[in-house]
Amino acid sequence: MEILNLCKILFSGLGTTLIIFCITLFISVPLGVVVAILRNSKNKIISRIIALYILIIRGTPMILQIIFVYFAPYYIFRIYIDRFLAIIVAFVINYTAYFSEIFRSGINSIPKGQSEAACTLGLNMFQIYIYIILPQVIKKVLPASSNEVISLVKTTSLAQTIGIVEMFSLAQKQANYLFSIIPLILAGGYYLILVGIISIAFNKAEKRLRYYN
Amino acid sequence: MKEILKVENLCKKFNKEIILKDISFSLNEGETLCIIGPSGSGKSTLLRCINNLESIDNGKVIIDNNYLISYVKKLNKKLAQNINTTMVFQDFNLFPNMSVKENIMFAQQKALRRGKKEAEEIAIKMLKKIGLEEKQDFYPCNLSGGQKQRVAIARCLAINSKILCMDEPTSALDPELVGEVLKVIKELSKENKTMIIVTHEIAFAKEIADKIIFMDNGKIIESGKDVIDNPKNERTKAFLERFNYNKEAKK
């Protein structure tokens, strides 16, 4: 009975975990594609700015980025921003950088000849990206992006650093309160279930795209 | 006969290395031009310049009297989207995520804005022409090299550009598959399709060409109809002799 009750308590935090996960994913994936294309840009100023952004984001701990996004507006402009907004912004900035590098490797792996052929057939760059390059990129980057997506599920637990109540923070609280390891084990179980679902979804997507090479 | 292509004093450099020096020639409508020459002589670069896949450093390319590519510092991608010329590549460059039929329909629908039905009819017509009608729903990965190249040719034919360029269309194929591609090209030549073909198949060039250009070191050494039978320049002779020698050695 005690365990069932714990499950319910943790479940109430699962919503926040999932919302952070979903919003981050839906913004940072398309944004990652755009950043990847900009990183490849022939304009050196643009590509260098993007390179610097990726270096900074990948080169600093995420916990620092979260705290920075939340507190910097206060120290600089003396304004508070909403915790939830801050966490979404921090996650999007972070995951866009990682996704963009995965997508860039995918885009660069498509032979240049295909866009040249499409160009001589009268297609413009937009059509070439949408109909020829990106569909192939999706297939190529699925395995690598599943890593990122899985890590995102687990990284949502960092939201508690700026006081957001999500599943893992509830688990820790219960563990302290009950002086027991069981809440943490249950939290681990929830993460496992989520990651299991994601893995199955990725496997299915890979199978569906197996109709060409 | 109507002049369809005129290249005037075309020059091309990569960094400081000169690839094409002062190339000038013209081509009439319905003619087949074959460009031969050793590797690295600039044949493919010339073709890419005509197709606007490379910027040029000097000179002009005039297609059908009104279209003009002249010196531009940076390659203008929009220019490459003109459909005065289409190009068949050595390594096919089919779109792997589309079926054979979709490959042929795609540019018709998106670039020429043909309706789906019309594009499909034309695609099937072209597939009949190259003898691959039964493969229309296959994906490129399930075709042999020769079949891929024939589809690439059909894809260009569906666009019906003024000039069809081919950059060593048989170089990436195994010897057994070369024949089927050459057969298709031969038929096109008979139908008076205007073509520029860069090739190492000397015998084939001799058979179908209305005009042959021999290039070496970025320059046109010799051009005309009987360059192969009756070479005048020493360099041409040396190149063709080596070819004949190889042919005899094979026997």
Coordinates of C-alpha atoms in Angstrom, one line a residue:
Chain A
M1 CA 0.0 0.0 0.0
E2 CA 2.9 2.3 0.9
I3 CA 4.5 1.6 -2.5
L4 CA 1.3 2.2 -4.4
N5 CA 1.0 5.5 -2.6
L6 CA 4.6 6.4 -3.5
C7 CA 3.9 5.6 -7.1
K8 CA 1.0 8.0 -7.0
I9 CA 3.1 10.8 -5.5
L10 CA 5.8 10.3 -8.1
F11 CA 3.2 10.0 -10.9
S12 CA 2.0 13.5 -10.0
G13 CA 5.5 14.8 -10.9
L14 CA 5.7 12.8 -14.1
G15 CA 3.5 15.4 -15.9
T16 CA 6.1 18.1 -15.4
T17 CA 8.9 15.8 -16.5
L18 CA 7.0 15.0 -19.7
I19 CA 6.0 18.5 -20.4
I20 CA 9.6 19.7 -20.2
F21 CA 10.6 16.8 -22.3
C22 CA 8.0 17.3 -25.0
I23 CA 8.3 21.1 -25.4
T24 CA 12.1 20.9 -25.5
L25 CA 11.9 18.2 -28.2
F26 CA 9.4 19.9 -30.4
I27 CA 11.3 23.2 -30.4
S28 CA 14.9 22.0 -30.4
V29 CA 14.6 19.4 -33.2
P30 CA 13.4 21.9 -35.9
L31 CA 15.7 24.5 -34.5
G32 CA 18.5 22.1 -34.7
V33 CA 17.9 21.6 -38.4
V34 CA 18.0 25.3 -39.0
V35 CA 21.2 25.7 -36.9
A36 CA 22.8 22.8 -38.7
I37 CA 22.1 24.5 -42.1
L38 CA 23.4 27.8 -40.8
R39 CA 26.6 26.1 -39.4
N40 CA 27.2 24.9 -43.0
S41 CA 26.6 28.4 -44.4
K42 CA 29.2 29.8 -46.7
N43 CA 28.9 33.1 -44.9
K44 CA 31.9 32.8 -42.5
I45 CA 30.4 35.2 -39.9
I46 CA 27.3 33.2 -39.6
S47 CA 29.0 29.8 -39.4
R48 CA 31.5 31.1 -36.9
I49 CA 28.9 32.5 -34.6
I50 CA 27.1 29.2 -34.7
A51 CA 30.4 27.4 -34.1
L52 CA 31.0 29.6 -31.0
Y53 CA 27.5 28.9 -29.7
I54 CA 28.0 25.2 -30.0
L55 CA 31.4 25.4 -28.3
I56 CA 30.0 27.3 -25.4
I57 CA 26.9 25.1 -24.9
R58 CA 28.8 21.8 -25.2
G59 CA 31.7 23.1 -23.2
T60 CA 29.8 24.1 -20.1
P61 CA 27.8 22.1 -17.7
M62 CA 24.1 22.1 -18.2
I63 CA 23.4 22.9 -14.5
L64 CA 25.4 26.1 -15.0
Q65 CA 23.4 27.0 -18.1
I66 CA 20.1 26.5 -16.2
I67 CA 21.2 28.7 -13.3
F68 CA 22.5 31.3 -15.7
V69 CA 19.3 31.5 -17.7
Y70 CA 17.2 31.8 -14.6
F71 CA 19.4 34.3 -12.6
A72 CA 21.2 36.3 -15.3
P73 CA 18.1 38.5 -16.0
Y74 CA 17.9 39.4 -12.4
Y75 CA 21.6 40.3 -12.0
I76 CA 21.7 42.3 -15.2
F77 CA 18.2 43.8 -15.5
R78 CA 16.7 43.3 -12.1
I79 CA 13.8 41.3 -13.5
Y80 CA 12.6 37.9 -12.6
I81 CA 11.6 35.4 -15.2
D82 CA 9.3 32.5 -14.7
R83 CA 11.0 29.3 -13.6
F84 CA 9.3 27.2 -16.1
L85 CA 10.1 29.5 -19.0
A86 CA 13.7 29.6 -17.8
I87 CA 14.0 25.8 -17.8
I88 CA 12.5 25.5 -21.3
V89 CA 14.8 28.2 -22.6
A90 CA 17.8 26.5 -21.0
F91 CA 16.9 23.1 -22.3
V92 CA 16.1 24.3 -25.8
I93 CA 19.4 26.2 -26.1
N94 CA 21.3 23.2 -24.8
Y95 CA 19.6 20.5 -26.9
T96 CA 19.5 22.5 -30.1
A97 CA 23.3 22.6 -30.0
Y98 CA 23.6 18.8 -29.6
F99 CA 20.9 18.1 -32.2
S100 CA 22.4 20.5 -34.7
E101 CA 25.7 18.7 -34.7
I102 CA 24.0 15.4 -35.3
F103 CA 21.9 16.8 -38.1
R104 CA 25.0 18.5 -39.6
S105 CA 26.8 15.2 -39.8
G106 CA 23.7 13.8 -41.5
I107 CA 23.4 16.6 -44.0
N108 CA 27.1 16.4 -44.9
S109 CA 26.8 12.7 -45.5
I110 CA 24.4 13.1 -48.4
P111 CA 26.5 13.2 -51.6
K112 CA 26.8 16.7 -53.1
G113 CA 26.1 15.2 -56.5
Q114 CA 22.4 14.8 -55.6
S115 CA 21.9 18.5 -55.0
E116 CA 23.8 19.3 -58.2
A117 CA 21.7 16.9 -60.2
A118 CA 18.5 18.4 -58.6
C119 CA 19.9 21.9 -59.4
T120 CA 20.4 21.2 -63.1
L121 CA 16.9 19.7 -63.2
G122 CA 15.6 23.2 -62.2
L123 CA 14.9 22.7 -58.5
N124 CA 15.6 25.4 -56.0
M125 CA 17.6 25.0 -52.7
F126 CA 14.4 24.9 -50.6
Q127 CA 12.9 22.1 -52.6
I128 CA 16.2 20.2 -52.6
Y129 CA 16.4 20.4 -48.8
I130 CA 12.7 19.6 -48.1
Y131 CA 12.2 16.7 -50.6
I132 CA 15.7 15.2 -51.1
I133 CA 18.1 16.0 -48.4
L134 CA 16.1 16.1 -45.2
P135 CA 14.2 12.8 -45.8
Q136 CA 17.5 11.0 -46.1
V137 CA 19.0 12.9 -43.2
I138 CA 16.2 11.7 -40.9
K139 CA 16.9 8.1 -41.8
K140 CA 20.6 8.6 -41.2
V141 CA 20.4 10.4 -37.9
L142 CA 17.8 8.3 -36.2
P143 CA 20.2 6.1 -34.2
A144 CA 22.3 9.0 -33.1
S145 CA 19.4 11.2 -32.1
S146 CA 17.8 8.4 -30.1
N147 CA 20.8 8.9 -27.7
E148 CA 20.0 12.5 -27.3
V149 CA 16.3 12.0 -26.8
I150 CA 16.9 9.4 -24.2
S151 CA 19.4 11.6 -22.4
L152 CA 16.8 14.4 -22.5
V153 CA 14.3 12.3 -20.6
K154 CA 16.8 11.8 -17.7
T155 CA 18.2 15.3 -17.8
T156 CA 14.8 16.8 -17.0
S157 CA 15.7 16.0 -13.4
L158 CA 18.0 19.0 -13.4
A159 CA 14.9 21.2 -13.5
Q160 CA 14.9 21.0 -9.7
T161 CA 18.0 23.1 -9.5
I162 CA 15.8 26.2 -9.9
G163 CA 13.1 24.8 -7.8
I164 CA 10.8 23.2 -10.3
V165 CA 8.9 20.2 -8.8
E166 CA 9.2 17.2 -11.1
M167 CA 9.2 13.5 -10.6
F168 CA 12.8 13.1 -9.4
S169 CA 12.6 16.0 -6.9
L170 CA 9.5 14.3 -5.4
A171 CA 11.4 11.0 -5.2
Q172 CA 14.3 12.6 -3.3
K173 CA 11.9 14.4 -1.0
Q174 CA 10.1 11.1 -0.2
A175 CA 13.4 9.3 0.2
N176 CA 14.5 11.8 2.9
Y177 CA 11.1 11.9 4.6
L178 CA 10.7 8.1 4.7
F179 CA 14.4 7.5 5.2
S180 CA 14.2 4.8 2.4
I181 CA 15.7 4.0 -0.9
I182 CA 12.5 2.7 -2.4
P183 CA 11.2 6.1 -3.8
L184 CA 14.5 6.4 -5.8
I185 CA 14.1 2.9 -7.1
L186 CA 10.6 3.7 -8.2
A187 CA 11.8 6.9 -9.9
G188 CA 14.4 4.8 -11.7
G189 CA 11.6 2.5 -12.8
Y190 CA 9.6 5.4 -14.2
Y191 CA 12.6 6.6 -16.2
L192 CA 13.2 3.1 -17.5
I193 CA 9.6 2.8 -18.7
L194 CA 9.8 6.1 -20.5
V195 CA 13.2 5.2 -22.1
G196 CA 11.7 1.8 -23.1
I197 CA 8.8 3.5 -24.9
I198 CA 11.2 5.9 -26.7
S199 CA 13.5 3.0 -27.8
I200 CA 10.6 1.1 -29.2
A201 CA 9.4 4.2 -31.1
F202 CA 12.8 4.7 -32.6
N203 CA 13.1 1.0 -33.6
K204 CA 9.8 1.2 -35.3
A205 CA 10.7 4.4 -37.1
E206 CA 14.0 2.8 -38.3
K207 CA 12.1 -0.2 -39.6
R208 CA 9.6 2.0 -41.4
L209 CA 12.4 3.9 -43.2
R210 CA 14.2 0.7 -44.3
Y211 CA 12.5 0.6 -47.7
Y212 CA 15.4 2.2 -49.4
N213 CA 19.2 2.4 -48.9
Chain B
M1 CA 20.9 24.9 -89.0
K2 CA 20.2 26.8 -85.8
E3 CA 23.1 27.5 -83.5
I4 CA 22.1 26.4 -80.0
L5 CA 25.2 26.8 -77.9
K6 CA 28.1 29.2 -78.2
V7 CA 31.0 29.2 -75.8
E8 CA 33.4 32.1 -76.2
N9 CA 36.8 32.4 -74.6
L10 CA 35.8 30.5 -71.5
C11 CA 38.4 30.5 -68.7
K12 CA 38.3 28.7 -65.4
K13 CA 40.7 28.7 -62.5
F14 CA 40.7 26.7 -59.3
N15 CA 42.6 28.9 -56.8
K16 CA 45.6 29.8 -59.0
E17 CA 45.6 26.7 -61.2
I18 CA 44.2 27.3 -64.6
I19 CA 41.8 24.5 -65.6
L20 CA 40.3 25.9 -68.8
K21 CA 42.2 28.2 -71.1
D22 CA 40.3 30.2 -73.6
I23 CA 37.8 27.6 -74.7
S24 CA 35.6 28.5 -77.7
F25 CA 33.3 26.4 -79.7
S26 CA 29.7 26.2 -80.9
L27 CA 27.1 23.6 -81.4
N28 CA 24.1 23.4 -83.7
E29 CA 20.6 22.1 -82.8
G30 CA 20.2 18.4 -83.1
E31 CA 24.0 17.7 -83.1
T32 CA 25.9 15.4 -80.9
L33 CA 29.2 16.7 -79.6
C34 CA 31.7 14.3 -78.0
I35 CA 34.5 15.6 -75.9
I36 CA 37.5 13.3 -75.5
G37 CA 40.9 13.6 -73.9
P38 CA 43.0 12.4 -71.1
S39 CA 42.0 12.6 -67.4
G40 CA 42.5 16.0 -65.9
S41 CA 42.2 17.8 -69.2
G42 CA 39.2 19.8 -68.1
K43 CA 36.5 18.0 -70.0
S44 CA 34.2 17.6 -67.0
T45 CA 34.9 21.1 -65.7
L46 CA 33.9 22.5 -69.1
L47 CA 30.6 20.6 -68.9
R48 CA 30.0 21.7 -65.3
C49 CA 30.6 25.3 -66.4
I50 CA 28.0 25.0 -69.2
N51 CA 25.6 23.7 -66.6
N52 CA 26.4 26.4 -64.2
L53 CA 27.7 24.1 -61.5
E54 CA 31.0 26.0 -61.6
S55 CA 31.5 29.7 -61.8
I56 CA 33.6 30.9 -64.7
D57 CA 36.5 33.4 -64.6
N58 CA 36.2 34.8 -68.1
G59 CA 34.3 34.4 -71.3
K60 CA 30.7 33.7 -72.2
V61 CA 28.3 30.8 -72.6
I62 CA 25.4 31.6 -74.8
I63 CA 22.5 29.2 -75.1
D64 CA 19.9 29.6 -77.8
N65 CA 21.0 33.2 -78.5
N66 CA 19.4 34.7 -75.4
Y67 CA 20.7 33.0 -72.3
L68 CA 24.0 34.1 -71.1
I69 CA 26.4 33.1 -68.5
S70 CA 29.3 35.5 -68.1
Y71 CA 32.0 36.2 -65.6
V72 CA 30.7 36.0 -62.1
K73 CA 32.7 36.1 -58.9
K74 CA 30.5 33.8 -57.0
L75 CA 28.5 31.0 -58.3
N76 CA 24.9 32.0 -58.6
K77 CA 22.9 29.0 -57.6
K78 CA 19.8 30.5 -59.3
L79 CA 21.5 30.3 -62.6
A80 CA 22.0 26.6 -62.2
Q81 CA 18.2 26.2 -62.0
N82 CA 17.7 27.1 -65.6
I83 CA 16.6 24.1 -67.6
N84 CA 18.2 25.0 -70.8
T85 CA 20.7 22.3 -70.0
T86 CA 20.3 19.1 -67.9
M87 CA 23.1 16.8 -67.0
V88 CA 23.7 13.1 -66.6
F89 CA 26.5 12.3 -64.1
Q90 CA 29.1 9.7 -63.9
D91 CA 27.8 8.4 -60.5
F92 CA 24.1 8.7 -61.5
N93 CA 23.0 10.9 -58.6
L94 CA 19.5 9.5 -58.5
F95 CA 17.4 10.4 -55.4
P96 CA 17.6 7.3 -53.2
N97 CA 14.5 8.1 -51.2
M98 CA 12.3 8.1 -54.3
S99 CA 11.2 5.3 -56.5
V100 CA 12.3 5.2 -60.2
K101 CA 9.0 6.8 -61.3
E102 CA 9.1 9.4 -58.6
N103 CA 12.7 10.3 -59.6
I104 CA 11.5 11.1 -63.1
M105 CA 8.3 12.8 -62.0
F106 CA 9.8 15.0 -59.2
A107 CA 11.5 17.7 -61.2
Q108 CA 8.6 17.8 -63.7
Q109 CA 6.2 18.6 -60.9
K110 CA 8.3 20.9 -58.8
A111 CA 10.3 22.8 -61.5
L112 CA 8.0 22.7 -64.5
R113 CA 4.8 22.7 -62.5
R114 CA 3.3 19.9 -64.5
G115 CA 0.3 18.1 -63.0
K116 CA 0.7 14.7 -61.4
K117 CA -1.1 12.9 -64.1
E118 CA 0.9 14.5 -66.9
A119 CA 4.2 14.0 -65.1
E120 CA 3.3 10.4 -64.6
E121 CA 2.4 9.8 -68.2
I122 CA 5.6 11.4 -69.4
A123 CA 7.6 9.4 -66.8
I124 CA 6.1 6.1 -68.1
K125 CA 6.7 7.1 -71.7
M126 CA 10.4 7.8 -70.9
L127 CA 10.7 4.5 -69.0
K128 CA 9.3 2.7 -72.0
K129 CA 11.9 4.4 -74.1
I130 CA 14.8 3.2 -71.9
G131 CA 13.2 -0.2 -71.5
L132 CA 12.7 -0.1 -67.8
E133 CA 8.9 0.2 -67.6
E134 CA 8.6 -2.8 -65.3
K135 CA 11.0 -1.2 -62.7
Q136 CA 9.0 1.9 -62.2
D137 CA 8.2 1.2 -58.5
F138 CA 11.7 0.0 -57.6
Y139 CA 14.1 2.1 -55.6
P140 CA 17.5 3.1 -57.0
C141 CA 19.3 0.8 -54.5
N142 CA 17.6 -2.2 -56.2
L143 CA 18.9 -1.4 -59.7
S144 CA 22.1 -2.2 -61.4
G145 CA 24.5 0.5 -62.5
G146 CA 23.4 0.4 -66.1
Q147 CA 19.7 0.6 -65.1
K148 CA 20.5 3.5 -62.7
Q149 CA 22.2 5.4 -65.5
R150 CA 19.3 4.8 -67.9
V151 CA 16.9 6.1 -65.3
A152 CA 19.1 9.2 -64.9
I153 CA 18.9 9.7 -68.6
A154 CA 15.1 9.3 -68.6
R155 CA 14.9 11.9 -65.7
C156 CA 16.7 14.4 -67.9
L157 CA 14.6 13.5 -71.0
A158 CA 11.4 14.2 -69.1
I159 CA 12.5 17.8 -68.6
N160 CA 13.3 18.0 -72.3
S161 CA 16.0 20.6 -72.0
K162 CA 17.5 22.3 -75.0
I163 CA 20.8 20.5 -74.4
L164 CA 21.5 17.2 -72.7
C165 CA 25.0 16.9 -71.2
M166 CA 26.5 13.7 -70.1
D167 CA 29.7 13.5 -68.0
E168 CA 31.3 10.1 -68.6
P169 CA 28.0 8.3 -68.4
T170 CA 29.6 4.8 -68.6
S171 CA 32.8 5.3 -66.6
A172 CA 31.3 3.9 -63.3
L173 CA 29.7 0.9 -64.9
D174 CA 31.1 -2.6 -65.3
P175 CA 32.0 -3.5 -68.9
E176 CA 28.9 -5.7 -69.3
L177 CA 26.5 -2.9 -68.5
V178 CA 28.1 -0.3 -70.7
G179 CA 26.3 -1.5 -73.8
E180 CA 22.8 -0.9 -72.6
V181 CA 23.5 2.7 -71.7
L182 CA 25.3 3.3 -75.0
K183 CA 22.3 1.9 -76.8
V184 CA 20.0 4.4 -75.2
I185 CA 22.4 7.3 -76.0
K186 CA 22.7 6.1 -79.6
E187 CA 18.9 6.1 -80.0
L188 CA 18.8 9.7 -78.7
S189 CA 21.5 10.7 -81.1
K190 CA 19.4 9.2 -84.0
E191 CA 16.4 11.2 -82.8
N192 CA 18.5 14.4 -83.1
K193 CA 18.6 15.3 -79.5
T194 CA 21.2 18.0 -78.9
M195 CA 23.9 16.4 -76.7
I196 CA 27.3 17.0 -75.3
I197 CA 29.0 13.8 -74.2
V198 CA 32.3 13.6 -72.3
T199 CA 33.4 10.0 -72.9
H200 CA 36.4 7.6 -72.9
E201 CA 34.6 5.3 -75.3
I202 CA 36.5 6.4 -78.4
A203 CA 34.8 3.9 -80.8
F204 CA 31.4 5.0 -79.5
A205 CA 32.3 8.7 -79.9
K206 CA 33.3 8.1 -83.5
E207 CA 30.1 6.3 -84.2
I208 CA 27.6 8.8 -82.9
A209 CA 29.3 12.2 -82.9
D210 CA 28.6 14.9 -85.4
K211 CA 31.5 16.8 -83.9
I212 CA 34.4 15.8 -81.8
I213 CA 36.6 17.9 -79.6
F214 CA 39.9 16.7 -78.3
M215 CA 41.1 18.5 -75.1
D216 CA 44.3 18.4 -73.3
N217 CA 45.6 20.6 -70.5
G218 CA 42.6 22.8 -70.4
K219 CA 42.7 23.6 -74.1
I220 CA 40.9 22.5 -77.2
I221 CA 43.7 20.8 -79.3
E222 CA 41.6 19.8 -82.2
S223 CA 38.0 19.7 -83.2
G224 CA 35.9 18.6 -86.1
K225 CA 34.1 15.5 -87.4
D226 CA 37.1 13.3 -88.2
V227 CA 39.4 14.0 -85.3
I228 CA 39.5 10.3 -84.5
D229 CA 40.0 8.9 -88.0
N230 CA 42.3 11.6 -89.1
P231 CA 44.1 13.4 -86.3
K232 CA 46.3 16.2 -87.3
N233 CA 47.9 17.3 -84.1
E234 CA 50.7 15.3 -82.6
R235 CA 49.1 15.2 -79.1
T236 CA 45.9 13.9 -80.5
K237 CA 47.7 11.2 -82.4
A238 CA 49.6 10.2 -79.3
F239 CA 46.4 9.9 -77.3
L240 CA 44.6 7.9 -79.9
E241 CA 47.5 5.7 -80.5
R242 CA 47.6 4.7 -76.9
F243 CA 44.0 3.9 -77.1
N244 CA 44.5 1.7 -80.2
Y245 CA 47.4 0.0 -78.5
N246 CA 45.2 -0.8 -75.6
K247 CA 42.5 -2.2 -77.9
E248 CA 45.0 -4.4 -79.6
A249 CA 46.4 -5.6 -76.3
K250 CA 43.0 -6.6 -75.2
K251 CA 42.6 -8.8 -78.3

